[in-house]
mmCIF file of C-alpha atoms and ligand atoms in Angstrom:
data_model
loop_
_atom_site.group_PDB
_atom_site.id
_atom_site.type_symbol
_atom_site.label_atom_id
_atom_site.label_comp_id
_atom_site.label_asym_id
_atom_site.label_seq_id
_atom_site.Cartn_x
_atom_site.Cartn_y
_atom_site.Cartn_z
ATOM 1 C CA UNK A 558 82.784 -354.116 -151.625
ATOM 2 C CA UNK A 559 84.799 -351.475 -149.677
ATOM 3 C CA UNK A 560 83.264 -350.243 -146.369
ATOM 4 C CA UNK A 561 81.710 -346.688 -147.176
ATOM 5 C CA UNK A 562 80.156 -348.589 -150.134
ATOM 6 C CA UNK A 563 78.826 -351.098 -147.648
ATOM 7 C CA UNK A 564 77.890 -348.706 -145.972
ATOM 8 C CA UNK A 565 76.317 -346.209 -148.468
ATOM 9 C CA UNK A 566 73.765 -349.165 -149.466
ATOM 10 C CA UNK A 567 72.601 -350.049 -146.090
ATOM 11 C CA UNK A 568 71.848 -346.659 -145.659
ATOM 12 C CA UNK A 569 69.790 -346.629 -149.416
ATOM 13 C CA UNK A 570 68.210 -350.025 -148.670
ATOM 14 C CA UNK A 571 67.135 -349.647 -145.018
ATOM 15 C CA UNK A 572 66.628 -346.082 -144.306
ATOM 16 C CA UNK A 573 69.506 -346.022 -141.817
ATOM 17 C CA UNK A 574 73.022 -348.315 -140.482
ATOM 18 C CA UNK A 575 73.004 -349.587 -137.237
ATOM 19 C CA UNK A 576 76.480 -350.042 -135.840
ATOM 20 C CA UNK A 577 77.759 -351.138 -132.033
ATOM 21 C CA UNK A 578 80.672 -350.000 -130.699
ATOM 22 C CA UNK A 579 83.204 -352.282 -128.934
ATOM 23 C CA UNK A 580 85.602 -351.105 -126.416
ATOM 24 C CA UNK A 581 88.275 -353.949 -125.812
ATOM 25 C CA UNK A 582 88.983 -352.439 -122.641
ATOM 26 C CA UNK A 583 85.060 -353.069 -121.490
ATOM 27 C CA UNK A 584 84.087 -356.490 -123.311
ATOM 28 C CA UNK A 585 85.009 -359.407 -121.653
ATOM 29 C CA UNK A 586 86.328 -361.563 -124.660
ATOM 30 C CA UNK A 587 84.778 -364.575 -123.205
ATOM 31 C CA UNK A 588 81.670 -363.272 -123.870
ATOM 32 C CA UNK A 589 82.596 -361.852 -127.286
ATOM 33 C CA UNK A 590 81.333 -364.734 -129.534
ATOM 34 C CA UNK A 591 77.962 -364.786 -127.824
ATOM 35 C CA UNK A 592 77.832 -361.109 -128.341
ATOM 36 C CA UNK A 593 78.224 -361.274 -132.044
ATOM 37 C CA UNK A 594 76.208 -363.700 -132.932
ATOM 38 C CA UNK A 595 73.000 -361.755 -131.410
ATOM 39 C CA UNK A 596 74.675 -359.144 -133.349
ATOM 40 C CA UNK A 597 74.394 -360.528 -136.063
ATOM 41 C CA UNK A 598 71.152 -362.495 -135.875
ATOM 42 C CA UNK A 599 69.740 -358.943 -134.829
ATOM 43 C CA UNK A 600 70.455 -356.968 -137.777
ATOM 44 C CA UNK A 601 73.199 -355.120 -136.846
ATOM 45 C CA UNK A 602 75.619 -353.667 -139.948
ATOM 46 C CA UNK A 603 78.964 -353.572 -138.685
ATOM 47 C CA UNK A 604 81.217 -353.015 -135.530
ATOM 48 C CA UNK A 605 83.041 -349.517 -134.382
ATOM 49 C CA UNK A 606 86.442 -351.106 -132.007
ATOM 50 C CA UNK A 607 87.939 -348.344 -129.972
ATOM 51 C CA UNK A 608 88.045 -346.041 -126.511
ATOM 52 C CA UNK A 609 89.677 -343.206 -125.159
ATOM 53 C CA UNK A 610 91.795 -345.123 -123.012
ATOM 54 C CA UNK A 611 93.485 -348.900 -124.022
ATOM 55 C CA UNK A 612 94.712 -349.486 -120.734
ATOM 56 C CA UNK A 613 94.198 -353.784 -120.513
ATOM 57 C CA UNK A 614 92.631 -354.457 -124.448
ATOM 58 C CA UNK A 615 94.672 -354.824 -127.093
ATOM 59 C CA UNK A 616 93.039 -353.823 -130.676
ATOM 60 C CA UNK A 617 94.804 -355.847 -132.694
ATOM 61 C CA UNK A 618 94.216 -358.989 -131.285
ATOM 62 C CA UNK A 619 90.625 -358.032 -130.257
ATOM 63 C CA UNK A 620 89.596 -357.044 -134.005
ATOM 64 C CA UNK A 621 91.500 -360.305 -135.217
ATOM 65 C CA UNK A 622 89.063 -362.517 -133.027
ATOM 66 C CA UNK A 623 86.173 -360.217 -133.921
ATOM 67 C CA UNK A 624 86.874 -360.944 -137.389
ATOM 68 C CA UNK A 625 87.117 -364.702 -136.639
ATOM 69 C CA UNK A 626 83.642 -364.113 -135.652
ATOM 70 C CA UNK A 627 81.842 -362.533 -138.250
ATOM 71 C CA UNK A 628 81.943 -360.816 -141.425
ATOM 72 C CA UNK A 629 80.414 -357.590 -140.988
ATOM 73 C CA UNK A 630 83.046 -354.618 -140.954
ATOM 74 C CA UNK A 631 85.231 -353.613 -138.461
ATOM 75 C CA UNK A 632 85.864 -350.221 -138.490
ATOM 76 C CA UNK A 633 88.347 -348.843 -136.406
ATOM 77 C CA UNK A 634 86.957 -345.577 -134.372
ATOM 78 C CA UNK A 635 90.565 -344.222 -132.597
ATOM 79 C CA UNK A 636 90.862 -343.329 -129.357
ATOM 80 C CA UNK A 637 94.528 -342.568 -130.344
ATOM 81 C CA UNK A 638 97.167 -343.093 -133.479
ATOM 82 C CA UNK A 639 98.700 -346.491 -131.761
ATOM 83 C CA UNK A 640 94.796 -347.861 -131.988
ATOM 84 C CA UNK A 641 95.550 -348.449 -136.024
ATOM 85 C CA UNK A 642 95.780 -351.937 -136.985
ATOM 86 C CA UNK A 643 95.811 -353.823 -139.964
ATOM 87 C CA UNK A 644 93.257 -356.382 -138.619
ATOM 88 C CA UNK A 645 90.552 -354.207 -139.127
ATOM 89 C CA UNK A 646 88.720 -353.419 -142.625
ATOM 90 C CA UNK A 647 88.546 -349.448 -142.190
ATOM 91 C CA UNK A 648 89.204 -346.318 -139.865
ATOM 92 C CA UNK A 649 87.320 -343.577 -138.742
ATOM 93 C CA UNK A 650 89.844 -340.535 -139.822
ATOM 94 C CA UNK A 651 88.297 -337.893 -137.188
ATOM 95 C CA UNK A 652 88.618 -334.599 -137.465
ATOM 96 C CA UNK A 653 87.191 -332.545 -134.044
ATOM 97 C CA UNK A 654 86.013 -329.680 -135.878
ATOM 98 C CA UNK A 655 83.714 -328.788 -133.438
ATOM 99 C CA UNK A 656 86.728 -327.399 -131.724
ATOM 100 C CA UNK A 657 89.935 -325.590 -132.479
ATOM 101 C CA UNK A 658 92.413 -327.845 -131.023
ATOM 102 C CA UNK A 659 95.134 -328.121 -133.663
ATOM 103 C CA UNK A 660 96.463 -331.322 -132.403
ATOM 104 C CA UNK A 661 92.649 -333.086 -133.179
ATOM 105 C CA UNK A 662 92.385 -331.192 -136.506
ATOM 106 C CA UNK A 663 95.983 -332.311 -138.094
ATOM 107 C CA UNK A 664 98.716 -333.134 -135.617
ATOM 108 C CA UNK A 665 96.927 -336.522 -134.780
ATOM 109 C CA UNK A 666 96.107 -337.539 -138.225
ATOM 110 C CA UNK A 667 99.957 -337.005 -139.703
ATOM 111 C CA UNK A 668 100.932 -339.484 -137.046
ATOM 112 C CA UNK A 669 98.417 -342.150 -138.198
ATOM 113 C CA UNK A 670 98.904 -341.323 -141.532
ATOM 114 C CA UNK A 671 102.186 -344.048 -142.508
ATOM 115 C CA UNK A 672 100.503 -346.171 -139.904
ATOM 116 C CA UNK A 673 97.433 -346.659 -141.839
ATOM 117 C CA UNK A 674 99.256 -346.410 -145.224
ATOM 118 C CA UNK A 675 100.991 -349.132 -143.853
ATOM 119 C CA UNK A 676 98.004 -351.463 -142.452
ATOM 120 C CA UNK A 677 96.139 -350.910 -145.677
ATOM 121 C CA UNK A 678 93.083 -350.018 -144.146
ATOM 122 C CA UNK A 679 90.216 -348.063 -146.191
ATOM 123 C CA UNK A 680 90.673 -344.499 -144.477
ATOM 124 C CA UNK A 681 86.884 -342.794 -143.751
ATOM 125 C CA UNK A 682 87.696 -338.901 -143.480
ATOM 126 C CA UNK A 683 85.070 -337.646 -140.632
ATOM 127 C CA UNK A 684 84.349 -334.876 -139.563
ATOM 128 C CA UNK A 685 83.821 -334.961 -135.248
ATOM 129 C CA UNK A 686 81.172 -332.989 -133.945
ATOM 130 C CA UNK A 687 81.117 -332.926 -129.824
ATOM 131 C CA UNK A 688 77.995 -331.457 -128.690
ATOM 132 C CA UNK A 689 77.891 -330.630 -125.204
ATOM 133 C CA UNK A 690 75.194 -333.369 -123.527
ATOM 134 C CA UNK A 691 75.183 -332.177 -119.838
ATOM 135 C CA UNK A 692 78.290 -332.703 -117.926
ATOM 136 C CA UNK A 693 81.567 -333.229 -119.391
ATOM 137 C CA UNK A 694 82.444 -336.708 -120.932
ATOM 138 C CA UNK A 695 85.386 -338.449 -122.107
ATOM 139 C CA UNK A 696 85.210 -337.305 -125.381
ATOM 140 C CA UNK A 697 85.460 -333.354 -124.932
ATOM 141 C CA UNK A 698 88.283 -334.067 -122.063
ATOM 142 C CA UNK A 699 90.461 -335.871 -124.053
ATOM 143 C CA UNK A 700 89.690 -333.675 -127.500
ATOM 144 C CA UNK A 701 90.627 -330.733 -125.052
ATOM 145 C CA UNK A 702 88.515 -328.674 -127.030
ATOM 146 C CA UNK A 703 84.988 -327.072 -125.860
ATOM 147 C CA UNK A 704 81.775 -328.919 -126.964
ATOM 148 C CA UNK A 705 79.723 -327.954 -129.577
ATOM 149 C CA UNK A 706 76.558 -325.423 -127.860
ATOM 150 C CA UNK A 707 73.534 -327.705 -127.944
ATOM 151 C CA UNK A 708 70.956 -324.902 -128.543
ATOM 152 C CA UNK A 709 72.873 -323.933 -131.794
ATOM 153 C CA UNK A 710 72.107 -326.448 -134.277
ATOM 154 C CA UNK A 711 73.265 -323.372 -137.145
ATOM 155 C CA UNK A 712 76.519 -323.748 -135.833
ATOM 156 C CA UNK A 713 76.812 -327.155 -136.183
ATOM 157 C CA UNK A 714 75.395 -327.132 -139.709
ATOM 158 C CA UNK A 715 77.643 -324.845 -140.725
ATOM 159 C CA UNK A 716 80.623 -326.366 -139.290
ATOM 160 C CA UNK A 717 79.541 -329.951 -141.011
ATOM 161 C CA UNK A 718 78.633 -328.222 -144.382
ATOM 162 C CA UNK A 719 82.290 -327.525 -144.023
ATOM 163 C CA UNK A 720 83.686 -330.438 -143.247
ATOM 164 C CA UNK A 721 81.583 -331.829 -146.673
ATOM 165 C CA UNK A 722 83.325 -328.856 -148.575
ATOM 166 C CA UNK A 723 86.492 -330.385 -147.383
ATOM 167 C CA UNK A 724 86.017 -333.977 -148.852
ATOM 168 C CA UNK A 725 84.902 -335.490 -145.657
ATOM 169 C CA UNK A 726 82.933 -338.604 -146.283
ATOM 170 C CA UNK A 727 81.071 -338.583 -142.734
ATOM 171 C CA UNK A 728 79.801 -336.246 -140.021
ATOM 172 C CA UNK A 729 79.850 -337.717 -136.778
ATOM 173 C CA UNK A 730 77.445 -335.862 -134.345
ATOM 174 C CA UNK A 731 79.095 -337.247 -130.748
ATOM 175 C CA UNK A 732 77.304 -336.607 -127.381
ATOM 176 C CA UNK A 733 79.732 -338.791 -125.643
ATOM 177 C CA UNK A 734 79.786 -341.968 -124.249
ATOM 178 C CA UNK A 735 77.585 -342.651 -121.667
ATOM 179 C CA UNK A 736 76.122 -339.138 -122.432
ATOM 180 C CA UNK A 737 73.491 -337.908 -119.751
ATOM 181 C CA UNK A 738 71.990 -335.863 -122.939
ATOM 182 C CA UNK A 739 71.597 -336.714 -126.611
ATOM 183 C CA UNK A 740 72.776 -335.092 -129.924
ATOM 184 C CA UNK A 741 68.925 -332.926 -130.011
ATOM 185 C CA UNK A 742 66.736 -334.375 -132.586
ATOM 186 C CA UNK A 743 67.023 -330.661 -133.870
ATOM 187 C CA UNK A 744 70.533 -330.575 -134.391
ATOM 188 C CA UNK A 745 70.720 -333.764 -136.387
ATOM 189 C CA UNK A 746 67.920 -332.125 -138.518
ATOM 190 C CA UNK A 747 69.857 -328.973 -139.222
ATOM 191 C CA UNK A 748 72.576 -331.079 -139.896
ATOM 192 C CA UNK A 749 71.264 -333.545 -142.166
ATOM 193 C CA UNK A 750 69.244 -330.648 -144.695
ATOM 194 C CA UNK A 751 72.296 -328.901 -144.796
ATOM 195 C CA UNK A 752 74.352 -331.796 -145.604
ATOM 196 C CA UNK A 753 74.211 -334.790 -148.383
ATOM 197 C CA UNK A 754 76.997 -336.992 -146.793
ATOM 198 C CA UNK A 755 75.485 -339.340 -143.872
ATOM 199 C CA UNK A 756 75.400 -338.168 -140.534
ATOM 200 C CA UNK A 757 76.474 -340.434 -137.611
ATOM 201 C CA UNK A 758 74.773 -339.645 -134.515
ATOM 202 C CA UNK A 759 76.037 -341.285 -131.108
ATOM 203 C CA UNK A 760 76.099 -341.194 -127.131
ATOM 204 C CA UNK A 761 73.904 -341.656 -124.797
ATOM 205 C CA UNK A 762 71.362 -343.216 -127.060
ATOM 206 C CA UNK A 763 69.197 -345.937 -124.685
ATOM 207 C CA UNK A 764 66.169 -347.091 -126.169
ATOM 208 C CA UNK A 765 65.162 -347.785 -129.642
ATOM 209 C CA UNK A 766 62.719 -345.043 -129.652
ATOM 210 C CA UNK A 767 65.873 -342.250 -129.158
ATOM 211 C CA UNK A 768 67.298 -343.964 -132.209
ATOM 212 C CA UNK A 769 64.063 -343.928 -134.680
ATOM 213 C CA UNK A 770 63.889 -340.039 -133.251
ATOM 214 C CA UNK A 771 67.750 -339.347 -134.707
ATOM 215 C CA UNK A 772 66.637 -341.771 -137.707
ATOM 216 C CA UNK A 773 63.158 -339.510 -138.589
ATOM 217 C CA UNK A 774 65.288 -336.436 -138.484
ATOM 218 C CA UNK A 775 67.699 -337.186 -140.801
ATOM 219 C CA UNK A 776 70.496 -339.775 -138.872
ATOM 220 C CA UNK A 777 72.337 -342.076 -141.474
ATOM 221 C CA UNK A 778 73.669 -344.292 -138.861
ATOM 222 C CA UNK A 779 73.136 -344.669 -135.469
ATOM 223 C CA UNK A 780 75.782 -345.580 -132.735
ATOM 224 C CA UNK A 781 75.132 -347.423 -129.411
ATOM 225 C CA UNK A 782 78.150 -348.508 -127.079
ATOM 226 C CA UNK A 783 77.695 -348.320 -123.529
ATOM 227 C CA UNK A 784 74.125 -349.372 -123.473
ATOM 228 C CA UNK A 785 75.406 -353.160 -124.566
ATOM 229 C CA UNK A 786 77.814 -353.190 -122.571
ATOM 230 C CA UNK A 787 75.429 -355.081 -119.664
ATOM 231 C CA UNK A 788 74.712 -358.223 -120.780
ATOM 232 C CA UNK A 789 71.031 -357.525 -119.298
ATOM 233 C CA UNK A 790 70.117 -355.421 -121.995
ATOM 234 C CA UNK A 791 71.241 -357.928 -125.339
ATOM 235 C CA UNK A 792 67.732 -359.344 -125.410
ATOM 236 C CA UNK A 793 66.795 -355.160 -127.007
ATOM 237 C CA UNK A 794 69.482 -355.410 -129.912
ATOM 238 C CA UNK A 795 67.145 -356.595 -132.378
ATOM 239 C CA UNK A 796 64.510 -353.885 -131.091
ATOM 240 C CA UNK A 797 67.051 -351.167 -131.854
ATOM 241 C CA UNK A 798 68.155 -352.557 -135.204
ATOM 242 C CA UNK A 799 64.497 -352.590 -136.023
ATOM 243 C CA UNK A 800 63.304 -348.938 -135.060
ATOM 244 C CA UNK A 801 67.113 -347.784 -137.168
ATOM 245 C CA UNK A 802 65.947 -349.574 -140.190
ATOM 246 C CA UNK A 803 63.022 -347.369 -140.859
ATOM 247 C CA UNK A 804 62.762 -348.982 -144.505
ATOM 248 C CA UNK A 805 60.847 -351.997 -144.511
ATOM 249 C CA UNK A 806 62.521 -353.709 -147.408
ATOM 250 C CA UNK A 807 65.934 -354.340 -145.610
ATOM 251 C CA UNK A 808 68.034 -356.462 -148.024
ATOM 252 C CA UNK A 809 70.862 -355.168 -149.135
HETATM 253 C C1 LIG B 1005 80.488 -342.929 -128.126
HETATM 254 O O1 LIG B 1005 78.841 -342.415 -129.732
HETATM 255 C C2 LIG B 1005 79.444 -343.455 -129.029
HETATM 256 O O2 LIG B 1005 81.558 -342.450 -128.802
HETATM 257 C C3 LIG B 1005 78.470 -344.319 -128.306
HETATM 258 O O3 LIG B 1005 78.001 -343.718 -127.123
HETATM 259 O O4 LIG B 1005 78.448 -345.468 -125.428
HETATM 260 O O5 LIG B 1005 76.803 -343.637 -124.954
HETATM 261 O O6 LIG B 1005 76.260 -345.429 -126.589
HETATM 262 P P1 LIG B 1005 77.337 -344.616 -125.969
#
């Protein structure tokens, strides 16, 4: 089964997808297998690999071993075009149309278009929200575009009713790594009844509660990163795979 399919049915048979996303740059690979198997003994559906920045990780290598490890999907979520690689089982194709940066809407994606024809990699067309969370993070810096207004949740319904008019398979409703602020539970409602494709919600999301909240108003998959990234906190993976999987009947 292809990934969006995967993914589609999670979302049918347990309410919502939980996914974690790895930075190679932040986990230490020693620690990786240990990692994934609470992963996967938690509940969690699949794996985003990616950062802004690759400065010491290397993606191919680290997808490779992550796909030694398990067989939940790897999907790649690009911090830039040389982040494609044929180790993985899909790609996040983002489109920042929360802003109006030309380079984020098409310049990036005809560069990374012969690379992923070429690593024959299932290609997930998404449309990138940023919503401004507080201060400025990574994500709006390197986008160099301005965030989405976090009191207009019409604005960002209209801009991901859009994106669905233009074929896009996903919205992705981004606070930002590390975000001080979530996406508002508002704004992911707006979203989701003016949308049918699922809506990814991410950034600064810290306790399982946050992520039921984004679930309850409409959230097709949630997105944690950071949070795992202290090994302190792996004993809660379970609790947030739980309070995402608002169905009770979770076999897929
Ligand atoms: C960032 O949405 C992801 O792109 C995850 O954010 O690292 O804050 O969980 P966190």
């Amino acid at each position: 089964m292809n990934t969006y399919n995967y993914l589609k049915n999670v979302i049918s048979a347990k309410g919502a997808a939980y996914l974690i996303l790895l930075d190679p740059d932040k986990l230490n690979e020693d620690k990786l297998a240990d990692f994934i198997s609470i992963c996967s003994r938690s509940g969690v559906d699949g794996f985003l690999i990616g950062g802004s920045l690759m400065i010491n990780g290397d993606m191919s290598s680290f997808t490779k071993r992550l796909k030694s490890l398990t067989d939940l999907p790897a999907i790649i979520f690009p911090g830039s075009v040389n982040q494609v690689t044929p180790t993985a089982d899909a790609i996040l194709y983002l489109s920042v149309i929360s802003g109006r940066n030309p380079e984020h809407l098409i310049g990036k994606h005809v560069l990374a278009a012969p690379l992923i024809k070429k690593a024959g990699i299932e290609v997930l067309s998404t449309g990138y929200i940023i919503v401004d969370s507080g201060s400025m993070t990574t994500a709006q810096y390197m986008s160099g575009s301005f965030p989405m207004p976090r009191n207009k949740p019409e604005i960002a319904a209209a801009t991901a009713l859009a994106a669905e008019f233009m074929g896009m398979k996903f919205i992705y409703l981004e606070a930002g790594s590390g975000a001080e602020l979530t996406v508002p539970d508002e704004m992911v409602k707006a979203v989701s009844s003016f949308c049918s494709i699922p809506i990814i919600v991410g950034g600064g999301i810290k306790s399982p509660d946050v992520a039921r909240n984004k679930v309850k108003n409409g959230a097709g998959i949630i997105v944690t990163g950071n949070f795992f990234e202290n090994e302190n906190n792996w004993h809660l993976i379970k609790d947030f795979a739980s309070a995402v999987h608002v169905k009770k009947s979770s076999l897929v």
